[in-house]
JSON list of C-alpha atoms in Angstrom, two decimals:
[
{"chain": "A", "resi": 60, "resn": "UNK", "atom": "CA", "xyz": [81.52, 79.32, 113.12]},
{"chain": "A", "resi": 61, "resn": "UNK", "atom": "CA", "xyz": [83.28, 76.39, 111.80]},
{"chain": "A", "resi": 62, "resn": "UNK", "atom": "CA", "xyz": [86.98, 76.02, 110.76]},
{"chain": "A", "resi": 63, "resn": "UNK", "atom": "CA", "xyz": [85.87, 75.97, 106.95]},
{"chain": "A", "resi": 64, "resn": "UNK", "atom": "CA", "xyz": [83.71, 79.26, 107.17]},
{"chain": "A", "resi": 65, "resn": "UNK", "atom": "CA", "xyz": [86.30, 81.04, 109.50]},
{"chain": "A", "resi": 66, "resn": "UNK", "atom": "CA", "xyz": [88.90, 80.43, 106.72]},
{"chain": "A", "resi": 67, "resn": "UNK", "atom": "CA", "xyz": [86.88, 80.82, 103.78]},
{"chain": "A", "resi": 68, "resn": "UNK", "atom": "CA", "xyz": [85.96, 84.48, 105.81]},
{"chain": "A", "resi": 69, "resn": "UNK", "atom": "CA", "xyz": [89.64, 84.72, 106.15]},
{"chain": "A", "resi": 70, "resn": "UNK", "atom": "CA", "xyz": [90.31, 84.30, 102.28]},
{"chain": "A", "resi": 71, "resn": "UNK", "atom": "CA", "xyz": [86.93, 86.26, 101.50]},
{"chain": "A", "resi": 72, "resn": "UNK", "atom": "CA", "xyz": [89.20, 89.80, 103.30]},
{"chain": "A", "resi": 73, "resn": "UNK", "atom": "CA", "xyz": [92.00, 88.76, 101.24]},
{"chain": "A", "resi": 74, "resn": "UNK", "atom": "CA", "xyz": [90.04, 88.97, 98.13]},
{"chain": "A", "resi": 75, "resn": "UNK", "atom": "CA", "xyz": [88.62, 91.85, 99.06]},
{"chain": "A", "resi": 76, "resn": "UNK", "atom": "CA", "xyz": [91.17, 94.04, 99.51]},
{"chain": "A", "resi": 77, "resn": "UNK", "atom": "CA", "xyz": [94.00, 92.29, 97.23]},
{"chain": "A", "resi": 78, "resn": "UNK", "atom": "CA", "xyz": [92.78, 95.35, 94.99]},
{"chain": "A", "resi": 79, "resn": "UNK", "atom": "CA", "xyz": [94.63, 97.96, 97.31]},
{"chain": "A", "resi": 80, "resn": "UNK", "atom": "CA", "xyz": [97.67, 97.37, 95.94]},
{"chain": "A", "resi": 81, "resn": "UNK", "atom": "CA", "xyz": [97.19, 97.37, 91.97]},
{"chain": "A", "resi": 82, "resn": "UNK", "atom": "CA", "xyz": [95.21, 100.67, 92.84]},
{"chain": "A", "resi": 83, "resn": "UNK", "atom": "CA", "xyz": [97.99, 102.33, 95.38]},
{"chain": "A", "resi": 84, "resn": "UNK", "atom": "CA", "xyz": [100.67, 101.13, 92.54]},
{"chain": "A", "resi": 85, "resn": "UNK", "atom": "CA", "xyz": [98.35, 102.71, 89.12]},
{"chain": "A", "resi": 86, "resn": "UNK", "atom": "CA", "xyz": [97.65, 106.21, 91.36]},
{"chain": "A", "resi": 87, "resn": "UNK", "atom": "CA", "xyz": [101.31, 106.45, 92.48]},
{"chain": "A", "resi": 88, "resn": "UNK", "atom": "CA", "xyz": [103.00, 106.20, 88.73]},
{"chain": "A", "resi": 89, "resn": "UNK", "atom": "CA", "xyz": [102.59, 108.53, 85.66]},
{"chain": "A", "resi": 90, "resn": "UNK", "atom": "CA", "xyz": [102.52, 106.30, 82.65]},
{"chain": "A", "resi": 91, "resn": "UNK", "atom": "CA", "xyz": [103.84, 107.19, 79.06]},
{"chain": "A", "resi": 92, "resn": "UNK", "atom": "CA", "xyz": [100.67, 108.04, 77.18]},
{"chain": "A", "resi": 93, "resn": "UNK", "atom": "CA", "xyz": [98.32, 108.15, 80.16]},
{"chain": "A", "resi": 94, "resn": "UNK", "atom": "CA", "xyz": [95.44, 110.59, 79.61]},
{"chain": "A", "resi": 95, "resn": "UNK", "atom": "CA", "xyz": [94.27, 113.21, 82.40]},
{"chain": "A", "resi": 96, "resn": "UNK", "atom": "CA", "xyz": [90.82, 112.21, 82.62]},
{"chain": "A", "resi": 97, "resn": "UNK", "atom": "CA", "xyz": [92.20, 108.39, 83.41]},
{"chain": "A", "resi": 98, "resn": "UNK", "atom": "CA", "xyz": [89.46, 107.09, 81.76]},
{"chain": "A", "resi": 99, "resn": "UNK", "atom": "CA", "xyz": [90.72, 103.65, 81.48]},
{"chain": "A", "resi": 100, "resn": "UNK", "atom": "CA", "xyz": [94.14, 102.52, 83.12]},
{"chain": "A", "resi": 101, "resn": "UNK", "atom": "CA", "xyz": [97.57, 102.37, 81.44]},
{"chain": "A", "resi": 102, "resn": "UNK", "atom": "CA", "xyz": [98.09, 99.01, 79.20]},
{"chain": "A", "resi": 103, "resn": "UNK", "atom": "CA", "xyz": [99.97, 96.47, 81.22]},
{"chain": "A", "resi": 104, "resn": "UNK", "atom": "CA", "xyz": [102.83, 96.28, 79.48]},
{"chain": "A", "resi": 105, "resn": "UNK", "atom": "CA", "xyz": [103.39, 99.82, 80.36]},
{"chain": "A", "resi": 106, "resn": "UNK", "atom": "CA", "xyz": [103.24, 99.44, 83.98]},
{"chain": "A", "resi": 107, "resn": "UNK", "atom": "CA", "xyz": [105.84, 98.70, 86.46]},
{"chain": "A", "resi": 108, "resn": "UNK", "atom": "CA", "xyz": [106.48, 94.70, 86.90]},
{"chain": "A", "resi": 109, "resn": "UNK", "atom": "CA", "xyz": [105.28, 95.09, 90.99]},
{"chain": "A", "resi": 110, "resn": "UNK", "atom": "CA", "xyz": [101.92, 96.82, 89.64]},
{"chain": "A", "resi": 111, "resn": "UNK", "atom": "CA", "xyz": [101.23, 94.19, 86.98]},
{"chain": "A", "resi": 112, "resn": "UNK", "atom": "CA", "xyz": [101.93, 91.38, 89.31]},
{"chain": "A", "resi": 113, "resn": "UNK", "atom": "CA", "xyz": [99.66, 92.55, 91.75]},
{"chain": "A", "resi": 114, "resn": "UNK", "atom": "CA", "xyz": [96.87, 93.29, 89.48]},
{"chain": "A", "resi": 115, "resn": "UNK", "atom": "CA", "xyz": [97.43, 89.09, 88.28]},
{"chain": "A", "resi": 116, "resn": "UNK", "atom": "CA", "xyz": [97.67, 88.26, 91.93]},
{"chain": "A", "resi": 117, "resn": "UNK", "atom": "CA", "xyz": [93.65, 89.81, 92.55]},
{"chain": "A", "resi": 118, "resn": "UNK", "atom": "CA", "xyz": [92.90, 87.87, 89.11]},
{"chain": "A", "resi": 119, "resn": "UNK", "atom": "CA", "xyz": [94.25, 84.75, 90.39]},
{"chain": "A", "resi": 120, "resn": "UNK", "atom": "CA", "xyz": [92.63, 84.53, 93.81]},
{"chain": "A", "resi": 121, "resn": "UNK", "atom": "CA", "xyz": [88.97, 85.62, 92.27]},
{"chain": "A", "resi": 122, "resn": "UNK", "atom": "CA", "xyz": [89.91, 82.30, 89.62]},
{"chain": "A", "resi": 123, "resn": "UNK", "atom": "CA", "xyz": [90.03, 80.40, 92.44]},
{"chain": "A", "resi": 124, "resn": "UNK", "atom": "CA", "xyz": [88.37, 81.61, 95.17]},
{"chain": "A", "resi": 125, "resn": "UNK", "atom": "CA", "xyz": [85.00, 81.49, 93.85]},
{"chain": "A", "resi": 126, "resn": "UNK", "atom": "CA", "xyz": [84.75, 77.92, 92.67]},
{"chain": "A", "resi": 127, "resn": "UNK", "atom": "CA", "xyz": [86.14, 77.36, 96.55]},
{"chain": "A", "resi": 128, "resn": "UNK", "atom": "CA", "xyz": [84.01, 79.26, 98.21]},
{"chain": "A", "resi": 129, "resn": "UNK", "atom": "CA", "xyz": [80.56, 77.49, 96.43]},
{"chain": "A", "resi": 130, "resn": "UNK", "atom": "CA", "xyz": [82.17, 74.42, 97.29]},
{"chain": "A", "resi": 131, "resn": "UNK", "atom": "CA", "xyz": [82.56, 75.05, 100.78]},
{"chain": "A", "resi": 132, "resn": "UNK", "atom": "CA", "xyz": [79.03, 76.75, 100.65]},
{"chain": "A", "resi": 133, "resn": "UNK", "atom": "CA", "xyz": [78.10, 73.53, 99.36]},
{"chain": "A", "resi": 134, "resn": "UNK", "atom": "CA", "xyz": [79.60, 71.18, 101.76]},
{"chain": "A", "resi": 135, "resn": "UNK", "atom": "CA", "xyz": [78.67, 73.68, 104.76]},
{"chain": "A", "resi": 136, "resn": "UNK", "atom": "CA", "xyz": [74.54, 73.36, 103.69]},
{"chain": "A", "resi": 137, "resn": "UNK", "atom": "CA", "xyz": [74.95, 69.70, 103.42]},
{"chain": "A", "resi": 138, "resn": "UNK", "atom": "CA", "xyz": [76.50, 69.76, 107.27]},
{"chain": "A", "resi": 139, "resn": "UNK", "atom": "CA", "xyz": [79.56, 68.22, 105.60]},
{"chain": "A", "resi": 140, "resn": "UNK", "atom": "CA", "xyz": [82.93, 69.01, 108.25]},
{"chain": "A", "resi": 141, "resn": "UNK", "atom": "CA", "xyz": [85.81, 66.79, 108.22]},
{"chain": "A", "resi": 142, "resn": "UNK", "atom": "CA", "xyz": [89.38, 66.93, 109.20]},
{"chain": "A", "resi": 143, "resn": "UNK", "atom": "CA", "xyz": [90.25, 66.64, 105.56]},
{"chain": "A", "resi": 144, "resn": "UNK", "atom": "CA", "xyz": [87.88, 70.08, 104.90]},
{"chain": "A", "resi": 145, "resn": "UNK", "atom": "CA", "xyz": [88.79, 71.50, 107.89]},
{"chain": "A", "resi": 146, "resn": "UNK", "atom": "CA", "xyz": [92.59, 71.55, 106.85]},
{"chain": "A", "resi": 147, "resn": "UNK", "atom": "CA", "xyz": [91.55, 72.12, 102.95]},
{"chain": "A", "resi": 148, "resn": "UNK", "atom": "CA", "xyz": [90.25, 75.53, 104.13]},
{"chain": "A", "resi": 149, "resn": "UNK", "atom": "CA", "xyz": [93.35, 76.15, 105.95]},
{"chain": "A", "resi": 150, "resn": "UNK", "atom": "CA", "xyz": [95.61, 75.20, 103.35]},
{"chain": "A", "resi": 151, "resn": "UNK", "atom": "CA", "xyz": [93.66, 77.21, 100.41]},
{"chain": "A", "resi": 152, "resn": "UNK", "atom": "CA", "xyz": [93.79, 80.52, 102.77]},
{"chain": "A", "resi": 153, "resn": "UNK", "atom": "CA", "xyz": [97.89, 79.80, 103.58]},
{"chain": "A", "resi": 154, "resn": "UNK", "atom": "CA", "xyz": [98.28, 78.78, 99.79]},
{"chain": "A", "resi": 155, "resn": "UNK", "atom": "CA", "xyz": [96.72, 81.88, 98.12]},
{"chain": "A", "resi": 156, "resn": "UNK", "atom": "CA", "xyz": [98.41, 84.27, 101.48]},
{"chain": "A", "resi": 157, "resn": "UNK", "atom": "CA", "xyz": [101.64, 83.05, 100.20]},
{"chain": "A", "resi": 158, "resn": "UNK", "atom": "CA", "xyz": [100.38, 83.04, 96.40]},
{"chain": "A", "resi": 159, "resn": "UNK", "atom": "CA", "xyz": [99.59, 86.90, 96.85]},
{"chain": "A", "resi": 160, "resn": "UNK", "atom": "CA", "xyz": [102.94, 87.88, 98.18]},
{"chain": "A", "resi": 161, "resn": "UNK", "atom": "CA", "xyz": [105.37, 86.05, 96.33]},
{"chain": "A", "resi": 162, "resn": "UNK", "atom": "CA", "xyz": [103.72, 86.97, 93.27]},
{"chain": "A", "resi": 163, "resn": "UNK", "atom": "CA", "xyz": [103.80, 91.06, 94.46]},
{"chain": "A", "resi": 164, "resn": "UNK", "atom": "CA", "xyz": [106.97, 91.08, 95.35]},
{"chain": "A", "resi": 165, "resn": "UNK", "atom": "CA", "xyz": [108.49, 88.96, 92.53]},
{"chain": "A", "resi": 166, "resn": "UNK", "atom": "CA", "xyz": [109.80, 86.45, 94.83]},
{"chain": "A", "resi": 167, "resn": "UNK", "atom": "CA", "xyz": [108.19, 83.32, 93.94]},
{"chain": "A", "resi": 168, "resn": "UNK", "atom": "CA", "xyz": [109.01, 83.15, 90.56]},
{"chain": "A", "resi": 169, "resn": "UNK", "atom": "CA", "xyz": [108.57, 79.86, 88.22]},
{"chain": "A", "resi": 170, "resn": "UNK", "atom": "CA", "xyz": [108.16, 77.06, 89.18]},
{"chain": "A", "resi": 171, "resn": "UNK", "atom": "CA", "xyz": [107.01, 78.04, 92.66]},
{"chain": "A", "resi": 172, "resn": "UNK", "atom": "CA", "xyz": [104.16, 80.19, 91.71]},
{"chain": "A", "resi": 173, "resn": "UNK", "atom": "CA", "xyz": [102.41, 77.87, 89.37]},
{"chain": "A", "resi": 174, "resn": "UNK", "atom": "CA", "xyz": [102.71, 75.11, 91.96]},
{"chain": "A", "resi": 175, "resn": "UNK", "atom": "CA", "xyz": [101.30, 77.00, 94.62]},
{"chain": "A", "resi": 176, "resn": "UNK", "atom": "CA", "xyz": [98.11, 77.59, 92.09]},
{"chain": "A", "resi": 177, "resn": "UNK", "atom": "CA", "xyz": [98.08, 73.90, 91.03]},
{"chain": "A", "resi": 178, "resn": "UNK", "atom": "CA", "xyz": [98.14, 72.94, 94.83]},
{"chain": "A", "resi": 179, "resn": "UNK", "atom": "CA", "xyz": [95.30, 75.54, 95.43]},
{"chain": "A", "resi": 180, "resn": "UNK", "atom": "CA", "xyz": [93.40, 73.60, 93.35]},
{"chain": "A", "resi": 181, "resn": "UNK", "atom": "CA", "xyz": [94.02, 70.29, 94.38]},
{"chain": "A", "resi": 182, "resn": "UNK", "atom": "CA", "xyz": [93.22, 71.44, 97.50]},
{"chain": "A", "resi": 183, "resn": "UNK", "atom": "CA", "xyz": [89.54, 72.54, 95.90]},
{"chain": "A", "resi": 184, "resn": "UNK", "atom": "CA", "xyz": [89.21, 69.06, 94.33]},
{"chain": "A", "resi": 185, "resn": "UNK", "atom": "CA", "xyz": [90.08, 67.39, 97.34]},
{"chain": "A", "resi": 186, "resn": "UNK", "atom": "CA", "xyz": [87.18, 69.41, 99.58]},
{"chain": "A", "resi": 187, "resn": "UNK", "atom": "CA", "xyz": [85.10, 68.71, 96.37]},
{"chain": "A", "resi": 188, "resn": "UNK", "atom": "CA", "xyz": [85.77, 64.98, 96.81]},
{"chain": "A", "resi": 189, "resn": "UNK", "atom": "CA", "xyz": [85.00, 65.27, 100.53]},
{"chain": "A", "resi": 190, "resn": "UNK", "atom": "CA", "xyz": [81.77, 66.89, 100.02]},
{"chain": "A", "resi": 191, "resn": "UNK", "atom": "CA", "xyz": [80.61, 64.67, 97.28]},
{"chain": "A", "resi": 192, "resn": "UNK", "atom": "CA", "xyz": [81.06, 61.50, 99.55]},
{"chain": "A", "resi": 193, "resn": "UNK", "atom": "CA", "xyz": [79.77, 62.73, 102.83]},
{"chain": "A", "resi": 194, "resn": "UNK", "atom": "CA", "xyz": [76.82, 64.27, 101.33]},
{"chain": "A", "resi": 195, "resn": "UNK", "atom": "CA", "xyz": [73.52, 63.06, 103.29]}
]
């Protein structure tokens, strides 16, 4: 497996259970309002801040994770692997780790959260770049 497909695997499990804690945080807390049935969960507004930030930390990896992982896609079909992609795909996975976390527990507030999403996708435009020219 190469470097770009172990990390894009890596950031693939992140997505897919970045869910876990929106859902532990929406089961754990009664919410003013909330029906019994739960047919639809609480407005946002209503939540606790921890909850809504992780629900926008899930949103903001699946914003960015899926025009990454094409590209890599991409790039891997086209037998494109450089140092530049190979440290792209580590970056993206260390950038949306850290992304995840500080926005759950509040600590990476403004202006560090928004740069660690703009550098996410720099990152993507930069393994875009790499494909585009070393495409045979």
């Amino acid at each position: 497996m190469t470097t770009e497909l172990f990390y894009l695997l890596l950031t693939a499990i992140l997505a897919s259970a970045l869910w876990i804690p929106y859902i532990v945080g929406i089961n754990s807390t009664e919410f003013v309002g909330q029906d019994e049935s739960f047919t639809r969960p609480p407005d946002h507004r209503n939540m606790l801040p921890w909850i809504h930030r992780a629900f926008r930390a899930h949103q903001n990896l699946l914003e960015q994770f899926i025009p990454f992982a094409v590209i890599v896609l991409i790039g891997h079909s086209l037998a494109v692997s450089t140092a530049i992609t190979q440290w792209c795909a580590i970056l993206f996975f260390v950038l949306r780790l850290l992304h995840a976390a500080g926005m759950i527990s509040g600590i990476a507030k403004f202006p560090l959260r928004p740069t660690i999403f703009t550098a996410g996708w720099i990152v993507t435009l930069v393994y875009a770049w790499q494909v585009l020219a070393h495409a045979k």
